[in-house]
Short mmCIF file of C-alpha atoms in Angstrom, two decimals:
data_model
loop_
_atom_site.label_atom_id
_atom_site.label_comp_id
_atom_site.label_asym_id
_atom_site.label_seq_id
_atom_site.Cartn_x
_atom_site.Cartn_y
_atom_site.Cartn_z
CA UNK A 524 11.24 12.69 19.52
CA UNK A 525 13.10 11.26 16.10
CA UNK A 526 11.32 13.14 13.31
CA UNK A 527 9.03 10.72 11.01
CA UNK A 528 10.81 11.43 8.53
CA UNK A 529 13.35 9.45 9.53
CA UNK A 530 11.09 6.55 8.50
CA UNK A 531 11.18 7.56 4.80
CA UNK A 532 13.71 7.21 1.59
CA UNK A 533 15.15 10.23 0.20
CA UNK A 534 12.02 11.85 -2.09
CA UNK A 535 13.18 10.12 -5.32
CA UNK A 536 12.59 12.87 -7.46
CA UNK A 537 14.67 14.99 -5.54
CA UNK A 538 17.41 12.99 -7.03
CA UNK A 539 16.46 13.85 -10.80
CA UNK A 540 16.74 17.40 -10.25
CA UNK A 541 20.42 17.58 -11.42
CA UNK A 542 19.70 15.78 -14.51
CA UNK A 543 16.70 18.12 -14.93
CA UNK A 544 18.47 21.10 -14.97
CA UNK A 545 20.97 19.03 -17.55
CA UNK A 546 18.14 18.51 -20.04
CA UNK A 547 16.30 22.25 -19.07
CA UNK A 548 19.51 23.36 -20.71
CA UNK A 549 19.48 21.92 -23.96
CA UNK A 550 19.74 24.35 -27.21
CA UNK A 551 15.96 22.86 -27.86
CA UNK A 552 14.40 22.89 -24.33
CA UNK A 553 13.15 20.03 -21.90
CA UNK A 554 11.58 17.17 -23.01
CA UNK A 555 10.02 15.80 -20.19
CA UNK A 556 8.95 12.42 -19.87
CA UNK A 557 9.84 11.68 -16.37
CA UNK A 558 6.87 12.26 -14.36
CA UNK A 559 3.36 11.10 -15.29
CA UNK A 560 1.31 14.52 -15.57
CA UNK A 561 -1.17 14.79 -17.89
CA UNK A 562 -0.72 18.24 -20.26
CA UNK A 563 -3.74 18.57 -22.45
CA UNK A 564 -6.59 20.33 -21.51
CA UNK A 565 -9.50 19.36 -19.01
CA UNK A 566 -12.60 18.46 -20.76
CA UNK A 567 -15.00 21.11 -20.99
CA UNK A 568 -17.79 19.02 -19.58
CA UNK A 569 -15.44 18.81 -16.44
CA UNK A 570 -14.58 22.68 -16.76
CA UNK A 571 -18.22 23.80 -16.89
CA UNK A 572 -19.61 21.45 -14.04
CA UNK A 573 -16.28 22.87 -11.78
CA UNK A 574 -17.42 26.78 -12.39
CA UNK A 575 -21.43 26.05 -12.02
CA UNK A 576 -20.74 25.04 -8.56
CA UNK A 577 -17.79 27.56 -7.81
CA UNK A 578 -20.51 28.90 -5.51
CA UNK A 579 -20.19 26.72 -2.74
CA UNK A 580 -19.89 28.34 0.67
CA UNK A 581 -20.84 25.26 2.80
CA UNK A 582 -18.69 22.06 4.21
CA UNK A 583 -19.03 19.26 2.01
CA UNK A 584 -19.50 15.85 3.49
CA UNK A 585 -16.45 13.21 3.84
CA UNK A 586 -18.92 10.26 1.90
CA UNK A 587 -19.61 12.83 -1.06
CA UNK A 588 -23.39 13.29 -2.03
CA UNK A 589 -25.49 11.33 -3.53
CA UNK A 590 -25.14 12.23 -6.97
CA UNK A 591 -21.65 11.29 -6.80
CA UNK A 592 -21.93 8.15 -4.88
CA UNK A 593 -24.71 7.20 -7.75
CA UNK A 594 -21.98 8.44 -10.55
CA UNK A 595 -18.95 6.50 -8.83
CA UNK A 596 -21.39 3.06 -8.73
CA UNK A 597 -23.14 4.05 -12.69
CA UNK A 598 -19.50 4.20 -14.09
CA UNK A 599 -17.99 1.35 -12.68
CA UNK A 600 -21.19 -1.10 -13.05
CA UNK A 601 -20.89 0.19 -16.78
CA UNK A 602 -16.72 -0.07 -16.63
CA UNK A 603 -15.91 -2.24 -14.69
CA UNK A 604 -18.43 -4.94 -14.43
CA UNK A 605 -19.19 -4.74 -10.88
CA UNK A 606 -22.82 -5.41 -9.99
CA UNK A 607 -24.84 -4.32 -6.93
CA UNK A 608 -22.52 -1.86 -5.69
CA UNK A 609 -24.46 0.70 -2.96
CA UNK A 610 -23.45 3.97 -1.29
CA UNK A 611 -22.01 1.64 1.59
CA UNK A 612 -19.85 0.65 -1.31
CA UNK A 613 -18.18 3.87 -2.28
CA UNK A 614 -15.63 6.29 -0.93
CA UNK A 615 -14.49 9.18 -2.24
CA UNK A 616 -10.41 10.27 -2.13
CA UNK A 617 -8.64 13.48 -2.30
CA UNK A 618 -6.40 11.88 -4.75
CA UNK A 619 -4.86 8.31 -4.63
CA UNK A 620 -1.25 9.16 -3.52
CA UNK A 621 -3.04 10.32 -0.18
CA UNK A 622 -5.14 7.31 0.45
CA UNK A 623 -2.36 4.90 -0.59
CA UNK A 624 0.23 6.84 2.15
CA UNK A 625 -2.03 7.29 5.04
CA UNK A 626 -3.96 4.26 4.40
CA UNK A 627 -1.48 1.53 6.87
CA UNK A 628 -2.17 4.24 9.20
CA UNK A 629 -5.91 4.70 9.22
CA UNK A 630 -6.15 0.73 9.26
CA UNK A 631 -4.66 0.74 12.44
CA UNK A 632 -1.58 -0.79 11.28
CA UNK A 633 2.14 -0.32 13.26
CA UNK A 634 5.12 -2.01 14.52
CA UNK A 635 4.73 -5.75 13.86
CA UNK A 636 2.37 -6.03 10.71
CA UNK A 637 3.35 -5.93 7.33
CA UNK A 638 2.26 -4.37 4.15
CA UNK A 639 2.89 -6.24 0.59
CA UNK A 640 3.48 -4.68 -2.48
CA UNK A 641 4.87 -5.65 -5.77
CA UNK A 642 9.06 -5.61 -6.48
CA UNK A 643 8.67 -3.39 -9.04
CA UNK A 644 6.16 -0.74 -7.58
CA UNK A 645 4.49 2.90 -7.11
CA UNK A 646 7.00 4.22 -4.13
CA UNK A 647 4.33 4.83 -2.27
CA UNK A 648 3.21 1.56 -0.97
CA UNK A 649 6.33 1.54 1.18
CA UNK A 650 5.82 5.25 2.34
CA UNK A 651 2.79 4.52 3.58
CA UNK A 652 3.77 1.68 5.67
CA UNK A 653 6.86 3.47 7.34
CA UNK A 654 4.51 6.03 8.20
CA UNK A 655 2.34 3.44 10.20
CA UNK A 656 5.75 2.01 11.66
CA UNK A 657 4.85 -1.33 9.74
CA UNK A 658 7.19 -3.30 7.77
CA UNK A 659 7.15 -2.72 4.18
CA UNK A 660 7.41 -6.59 2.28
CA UNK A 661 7.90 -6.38 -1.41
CA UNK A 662 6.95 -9.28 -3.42
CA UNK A 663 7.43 -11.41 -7.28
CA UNK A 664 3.70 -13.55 -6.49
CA UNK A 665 1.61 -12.43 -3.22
CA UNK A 666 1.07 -16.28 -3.10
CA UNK A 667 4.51 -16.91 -1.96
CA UNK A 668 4.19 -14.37 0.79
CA UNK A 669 4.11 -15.39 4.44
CA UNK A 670 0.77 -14.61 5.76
CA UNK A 671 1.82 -14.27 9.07
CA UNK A 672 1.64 -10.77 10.41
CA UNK A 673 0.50 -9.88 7.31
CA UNK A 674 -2.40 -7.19 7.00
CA UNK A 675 -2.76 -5.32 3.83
CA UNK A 676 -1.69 -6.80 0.75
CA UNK A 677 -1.54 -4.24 -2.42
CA UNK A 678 -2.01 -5.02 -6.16
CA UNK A 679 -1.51 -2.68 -9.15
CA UNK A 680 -2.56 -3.66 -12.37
CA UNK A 681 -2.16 -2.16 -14.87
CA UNK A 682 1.56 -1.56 -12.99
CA UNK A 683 3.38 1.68 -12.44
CA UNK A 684 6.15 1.87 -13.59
CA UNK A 685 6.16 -1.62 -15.77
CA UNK A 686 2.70 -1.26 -17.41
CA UNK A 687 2.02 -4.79 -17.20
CA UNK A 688 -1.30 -5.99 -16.55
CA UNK A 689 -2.30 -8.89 -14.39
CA UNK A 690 -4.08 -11.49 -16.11
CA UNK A 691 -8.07 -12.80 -14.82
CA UNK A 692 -5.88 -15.85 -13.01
CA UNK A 693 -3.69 -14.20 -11.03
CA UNK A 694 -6.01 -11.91 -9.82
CA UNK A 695 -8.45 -14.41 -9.27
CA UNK A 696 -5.60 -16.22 -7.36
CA UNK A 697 -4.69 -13.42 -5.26
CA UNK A 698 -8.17 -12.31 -4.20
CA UNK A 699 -8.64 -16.36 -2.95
CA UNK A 700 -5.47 -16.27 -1.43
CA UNK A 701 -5.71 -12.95 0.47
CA UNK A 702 -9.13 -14.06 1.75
CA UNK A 703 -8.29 -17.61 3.02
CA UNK A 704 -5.67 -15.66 4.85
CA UNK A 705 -7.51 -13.04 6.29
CA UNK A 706 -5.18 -10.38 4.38
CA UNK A 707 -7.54 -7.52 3.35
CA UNK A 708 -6.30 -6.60 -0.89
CA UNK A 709 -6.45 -3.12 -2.09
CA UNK A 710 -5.97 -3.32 -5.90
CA UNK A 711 -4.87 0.10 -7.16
CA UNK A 712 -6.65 0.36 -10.90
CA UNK A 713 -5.60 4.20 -11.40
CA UNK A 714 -4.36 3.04 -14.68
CA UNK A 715 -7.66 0.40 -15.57
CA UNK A 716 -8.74 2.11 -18.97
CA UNK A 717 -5.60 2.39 -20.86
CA UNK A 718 -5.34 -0.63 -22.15
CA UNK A 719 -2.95 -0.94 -25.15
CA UNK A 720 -1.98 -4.69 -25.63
CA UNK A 721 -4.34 -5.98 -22.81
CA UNK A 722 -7.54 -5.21 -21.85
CA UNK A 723 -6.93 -4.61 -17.94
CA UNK A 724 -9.87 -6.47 -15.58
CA UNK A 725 -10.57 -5.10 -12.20
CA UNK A 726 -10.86 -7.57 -8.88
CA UNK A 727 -14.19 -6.02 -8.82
CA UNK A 728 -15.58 -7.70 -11.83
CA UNK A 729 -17.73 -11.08 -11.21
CA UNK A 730 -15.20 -13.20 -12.29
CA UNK A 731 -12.49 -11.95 -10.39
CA UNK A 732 -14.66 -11.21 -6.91
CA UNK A 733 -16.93 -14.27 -6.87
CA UNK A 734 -19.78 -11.68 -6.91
CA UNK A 735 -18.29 -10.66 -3.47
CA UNK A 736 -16.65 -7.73 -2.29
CA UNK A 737 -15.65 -9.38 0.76
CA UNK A 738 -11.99 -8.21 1.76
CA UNK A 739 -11.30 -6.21 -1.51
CA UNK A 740 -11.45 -2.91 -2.67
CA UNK A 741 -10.48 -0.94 -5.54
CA UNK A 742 -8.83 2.43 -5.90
CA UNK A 743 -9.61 4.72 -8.84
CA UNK A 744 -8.46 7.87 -10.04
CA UNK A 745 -9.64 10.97 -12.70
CA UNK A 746 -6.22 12.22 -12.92
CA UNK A 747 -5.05 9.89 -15.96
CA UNK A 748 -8.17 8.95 -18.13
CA UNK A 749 -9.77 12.74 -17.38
CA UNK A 750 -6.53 14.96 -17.17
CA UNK A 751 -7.85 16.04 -13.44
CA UNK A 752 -4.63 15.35 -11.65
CA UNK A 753 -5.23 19.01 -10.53
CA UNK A 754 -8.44 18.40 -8.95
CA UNK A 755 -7.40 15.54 -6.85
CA UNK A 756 -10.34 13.63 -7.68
CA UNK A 757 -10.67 9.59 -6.66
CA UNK A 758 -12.65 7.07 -4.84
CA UNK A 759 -12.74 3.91 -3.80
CA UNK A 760 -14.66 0.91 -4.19
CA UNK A 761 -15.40 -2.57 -2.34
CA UNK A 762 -16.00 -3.94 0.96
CA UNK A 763 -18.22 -1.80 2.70
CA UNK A 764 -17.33 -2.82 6.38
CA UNK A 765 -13.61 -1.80 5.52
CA UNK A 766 -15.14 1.44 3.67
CA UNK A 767 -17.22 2.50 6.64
CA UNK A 768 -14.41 1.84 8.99
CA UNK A 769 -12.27 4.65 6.86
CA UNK A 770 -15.35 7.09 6.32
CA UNK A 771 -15.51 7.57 10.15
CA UNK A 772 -11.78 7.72 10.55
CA UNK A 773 -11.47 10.75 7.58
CA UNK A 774 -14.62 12.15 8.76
CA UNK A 775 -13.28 12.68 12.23
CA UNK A 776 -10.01 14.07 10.04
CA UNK A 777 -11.91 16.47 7.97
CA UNK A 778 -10.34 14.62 4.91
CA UNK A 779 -13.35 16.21 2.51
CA UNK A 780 -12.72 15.81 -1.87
CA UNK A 781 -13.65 19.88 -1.73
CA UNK A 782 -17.31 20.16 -3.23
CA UNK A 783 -16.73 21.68 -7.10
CA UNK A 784 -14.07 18.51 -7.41
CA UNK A 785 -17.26 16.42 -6.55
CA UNK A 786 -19.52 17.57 -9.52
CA UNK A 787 -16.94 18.21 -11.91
CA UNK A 788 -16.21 13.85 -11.06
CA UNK A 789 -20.00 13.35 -11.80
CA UNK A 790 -19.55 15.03 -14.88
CA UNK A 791 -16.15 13.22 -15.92
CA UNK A 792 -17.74 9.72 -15.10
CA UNK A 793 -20.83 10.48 -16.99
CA UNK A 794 -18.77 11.17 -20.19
CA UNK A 795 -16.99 8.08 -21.87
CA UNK A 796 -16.20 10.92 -25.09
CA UNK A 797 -13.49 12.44 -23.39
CA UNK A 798 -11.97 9.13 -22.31
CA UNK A 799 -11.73 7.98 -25.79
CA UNK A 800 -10.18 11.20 -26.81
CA UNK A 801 -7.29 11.25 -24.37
CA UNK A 802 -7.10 7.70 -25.14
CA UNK A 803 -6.33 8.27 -28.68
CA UNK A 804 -3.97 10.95 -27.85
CA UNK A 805 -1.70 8.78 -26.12
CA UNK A 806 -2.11 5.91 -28.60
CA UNK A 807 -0.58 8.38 -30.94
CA UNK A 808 2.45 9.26 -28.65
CA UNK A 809 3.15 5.69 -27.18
CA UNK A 810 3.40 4.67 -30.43
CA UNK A 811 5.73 7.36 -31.74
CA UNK A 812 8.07 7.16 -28.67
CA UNK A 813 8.27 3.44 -28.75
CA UNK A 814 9.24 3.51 -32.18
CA UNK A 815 11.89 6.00 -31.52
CA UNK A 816 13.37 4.17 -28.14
CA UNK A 817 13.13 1.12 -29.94
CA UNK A 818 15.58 2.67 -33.09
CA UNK A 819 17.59 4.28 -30.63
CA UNK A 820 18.25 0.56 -29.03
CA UNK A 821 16.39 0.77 -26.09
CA UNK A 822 13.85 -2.95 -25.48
CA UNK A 823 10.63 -2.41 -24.44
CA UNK A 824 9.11 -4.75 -21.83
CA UNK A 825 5.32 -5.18 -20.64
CA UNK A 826 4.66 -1.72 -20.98
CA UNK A 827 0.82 -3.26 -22.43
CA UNK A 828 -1.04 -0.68 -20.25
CA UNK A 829 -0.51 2.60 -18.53
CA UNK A 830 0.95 5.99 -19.51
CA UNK A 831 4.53 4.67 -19.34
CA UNK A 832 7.28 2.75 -21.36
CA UNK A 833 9.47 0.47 -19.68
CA UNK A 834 12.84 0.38 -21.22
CA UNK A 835 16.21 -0.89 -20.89
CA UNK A 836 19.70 -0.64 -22.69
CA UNK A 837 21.11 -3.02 -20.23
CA UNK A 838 23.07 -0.85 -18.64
CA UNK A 839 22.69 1.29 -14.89
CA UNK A 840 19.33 3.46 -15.29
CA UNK A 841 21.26 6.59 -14.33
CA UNK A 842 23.61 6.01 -17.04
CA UNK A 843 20.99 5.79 -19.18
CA UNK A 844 19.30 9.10 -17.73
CA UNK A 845 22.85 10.82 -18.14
CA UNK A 846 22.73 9.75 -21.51
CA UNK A 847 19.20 11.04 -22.80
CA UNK A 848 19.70 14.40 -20.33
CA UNK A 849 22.67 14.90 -23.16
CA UNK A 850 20.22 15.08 -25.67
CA UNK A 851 17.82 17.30 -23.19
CA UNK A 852 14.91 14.27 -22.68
CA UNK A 853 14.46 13.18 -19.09
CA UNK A 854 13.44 10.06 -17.83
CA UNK A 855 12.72 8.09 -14.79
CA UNK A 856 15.23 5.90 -13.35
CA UNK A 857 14.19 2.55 -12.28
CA UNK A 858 15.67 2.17 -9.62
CA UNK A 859 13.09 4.61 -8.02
CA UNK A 860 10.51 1.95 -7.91
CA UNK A 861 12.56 -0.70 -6.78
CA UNK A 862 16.26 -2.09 -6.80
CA UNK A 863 14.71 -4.77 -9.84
CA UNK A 864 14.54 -1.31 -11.55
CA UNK A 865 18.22 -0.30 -11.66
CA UNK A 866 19.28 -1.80 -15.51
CA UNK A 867 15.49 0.65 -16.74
CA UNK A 868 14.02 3.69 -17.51
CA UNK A 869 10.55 4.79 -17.12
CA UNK A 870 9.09 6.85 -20.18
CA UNK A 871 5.93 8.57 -19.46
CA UNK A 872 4.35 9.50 -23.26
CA UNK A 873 2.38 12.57 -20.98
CA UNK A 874 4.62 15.12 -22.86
CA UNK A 875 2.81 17.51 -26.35
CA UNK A 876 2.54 16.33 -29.23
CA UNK A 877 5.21 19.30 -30.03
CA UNK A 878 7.59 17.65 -27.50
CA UNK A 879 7.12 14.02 -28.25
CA UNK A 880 8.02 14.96 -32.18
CA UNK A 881 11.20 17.10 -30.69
CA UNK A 882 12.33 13.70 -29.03
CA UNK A 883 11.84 11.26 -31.88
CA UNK A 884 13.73 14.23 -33.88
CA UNK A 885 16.42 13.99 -31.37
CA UNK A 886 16.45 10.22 -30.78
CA UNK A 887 17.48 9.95 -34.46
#
C-alpha cells in the first residue's frame, strides 16, 4: 500500500528552514515574519474562563453546548449580519487547518470530483483534496470554472496570503453561481475582522446569502482576532443539512473542541474589547512594516485585510528571502501558496513590537 503521503507536496515550511537558521544567526537575532502566529498575550477574559473550567473530568460533546452554540450564533448575528441562525446552524472546529484538510474527505469526496480554490491560496485547500484522492482545481473567477465533477468550491476573503478582500458582487456572484450548479461553497472568513482598507463582508450576511443559507457555510476562527491559535478554537456556520451531515461523521470520529477551549470561546465572542485591542496592535505594526518594505523598494499589493503584506521586488521570492535572511528577517515565499506567487513575499506583521522596530531599523 503507497503511503498517503505520497499524495502531498513537500511541507512548504520545511523548505524555509535553511533560511531560518540564516536569519536565527544574525548579530541581532530573528525577526520573524514568516508564519502567521499571534505573540501577544491571551486576553484575560479568555484566560480566566479557560482555568474556571480546568475542572472538567467528563467527555464533551462533538456539537459543543449550548452556551456556545448560543455565543457562536450572538456574535455572528451581531458581526456578521446573519439573521436566524439556530443550533442546527453551528459547528464547532478543533481549529480551521483541520476542518479545511479533512473536510473533501468527510464529504465523501474521491477519485473523480474536484475541489476549487483560489490561484493564489492557503496550501491547504489542495491538501485536503489529495487526501480525499480528488483533484485539486485552482482558479482566477470560480465563474469560469467547469462545473462538471465539481463538488466543493472554496472562497477566502479576506485572502491568505494576498490580503485582498472580495467585494459584495463577487461574492454575491459566486454564492448564485455555486448554487445553480449544485457546487456546495465553503467561504473561509478566518481573517473577517481585520479589515484595514476594506471592510470584509461574509456570504452569510443578507445581502450576500439571499437570507438563505442554502449550500453555504462559513468557517471562523479565534486564533487571529483573539490570539487563541493555541487553543484550537473555531466553528462553522451555514447550511444546516451539510452541518448535520459533518456532526455525525466527527461524532462517530471523536473529533471533540476539548471542553475549557469551549468556554474560554464563549468568553472571547462575548468580548468585542479585546478585538479592538489586538486590532490596534497590528494597525500599529502593518503600518510600520509597510512603510519600511515600501523604502526598502519592495510594492505592496492588496494586502487591504489580514495579518499579512504582500510584496514584491520583481524578482524570484527566494531571492528575495535570501536577501532579507542577510539582514536576519524571514519571510514567506510566494511561491508556497501558488506558482502566481513566485516574483512575492508574504510578511506577516505577527512579530513584537520590539522586533517589528529591529526590522524597520534594519530595513534602513
Amino acid at each position: 500500500m503507497p503511503p498517503v503521503s505520497a499524495r502531498l507536496p513537500v511541507f512548504p515550511w520545511d523548505r524555509l528552514e535553511p533560511y531560518k537558521a540564516q536569519a536565527t544567526a544574525h548579530a541581532g537575532g530573528v525577526v520573524d515574519l514568516s508564519v502567521g502566529t499571534p505573540v501577544d498575550p491571551v486576553p484575560e477574559i479568555v484566560q480566566d474562563a479557560l482555568a474556571a473550567a480546568a475542572d472538567s473530568p467528563g467527555y464533551p460533546t462533538v456539537w459543543g453546548t449550548a452556551a456556545l452554540r448560543a455565543a457562536i450564533t450572538g456574535w455572528a448575528a451581531r458581526r456578521l449580519g446573519a439573521q436566524g441562525l439556530g443550533d442546527t446552524n453551528v459547528l464547532p472546529v478543533i481549529g480551521s487547518k483541520e476542518l479545511v484538510a479533512w473536510l473533501p474527505t468527510q464529504l465523501g469526496l474521491g477519485p473523480g470530483d474536484r475541489v476549487a480554490y483560489p490561484r493564489l491560496a492557503y496550501p491547504t485547500y489542495e491538501v485536503g483534496a489529495r487526501l480525499a484522492g480528488a483533484e485539486p482545481v485552482a482558479y482566477d473567477d470560480p465563474t469560469e470554472l467547469d462545473p462538471a465533477g465539481l463538488k466543493l468550491l472554496w472562497l477566502n476573503s479576506p485572502s491568505n496570503p494576498t490580503g485582498r478582500v472580495l467585494s459584495k458582487d463577487e461574492l454575491r456572484t459566486a454564492v448564485a453561481w455555486a448554487r445553480e450548479h449544485g457546487v456546495l461553497l465553503f467561504s473561509d472568513e478566518c481573517y473577517l475582522e481585520l479589515g484595514w482598507e476594506a471592510e470584509p463582508v461574509s456570504v452569510l450576511h443578507p445581502e450576500i446569502s439571499g437570507g438563505s443559507y442554502e449550500g453555504i457555510v462559513a468557517v471562523h476562527s479565534l486564533s487571529k482576532r483573539s490570539n487563541l491559535a493555541g487553543y484550537r478554537a473555531a466553528f462553522l456556520l451555514g447550511d444546516p443539512g451539510v452541518l448535520g451531515e459533518l456532526l455525525q461523521i466527527r461524532k462517530h470520529g471523536g473529533m471533540i473542541v476539548p471542553g475549557p477551549v469551549q468556554t474560554a470561546t464563549i468568553a472571547a465572542l462575548g468580548d468585542d474589547g479585546h478585538v479592538a485591542l489586538q486590532r490596534d496592535r497590528y494597525g500599529r505594526r502593518r503600518a510600520a512594516l509597510r512603510a519600511a518594505f515600501e523604502g526598502a523598494g519592495f510594492r505592496i499589493e492588496h494586502s487591504e485585510a489580514s495579518l499579512y503584506l504582500w510584496a514584491t521586488r520583481g524578482q524570484s521570492c527566494w531571492d528575495t528571502v535570501g536577501e532579507l535572511a542577510e539582514l536576519g528577517i524571514l519571510v514567506a515565499p510566494g511561491d508556497f501558496y501558488g506558482p502566481a506567487g513566485e516574483n512575492h513575499v508574504r510578511i506577516a506583521f505577527t512579530a513584537t513590537d520590539e522586533r517589528v522596530d529591529e526590522a524597520v531599523r534594519r530595513l534602513k
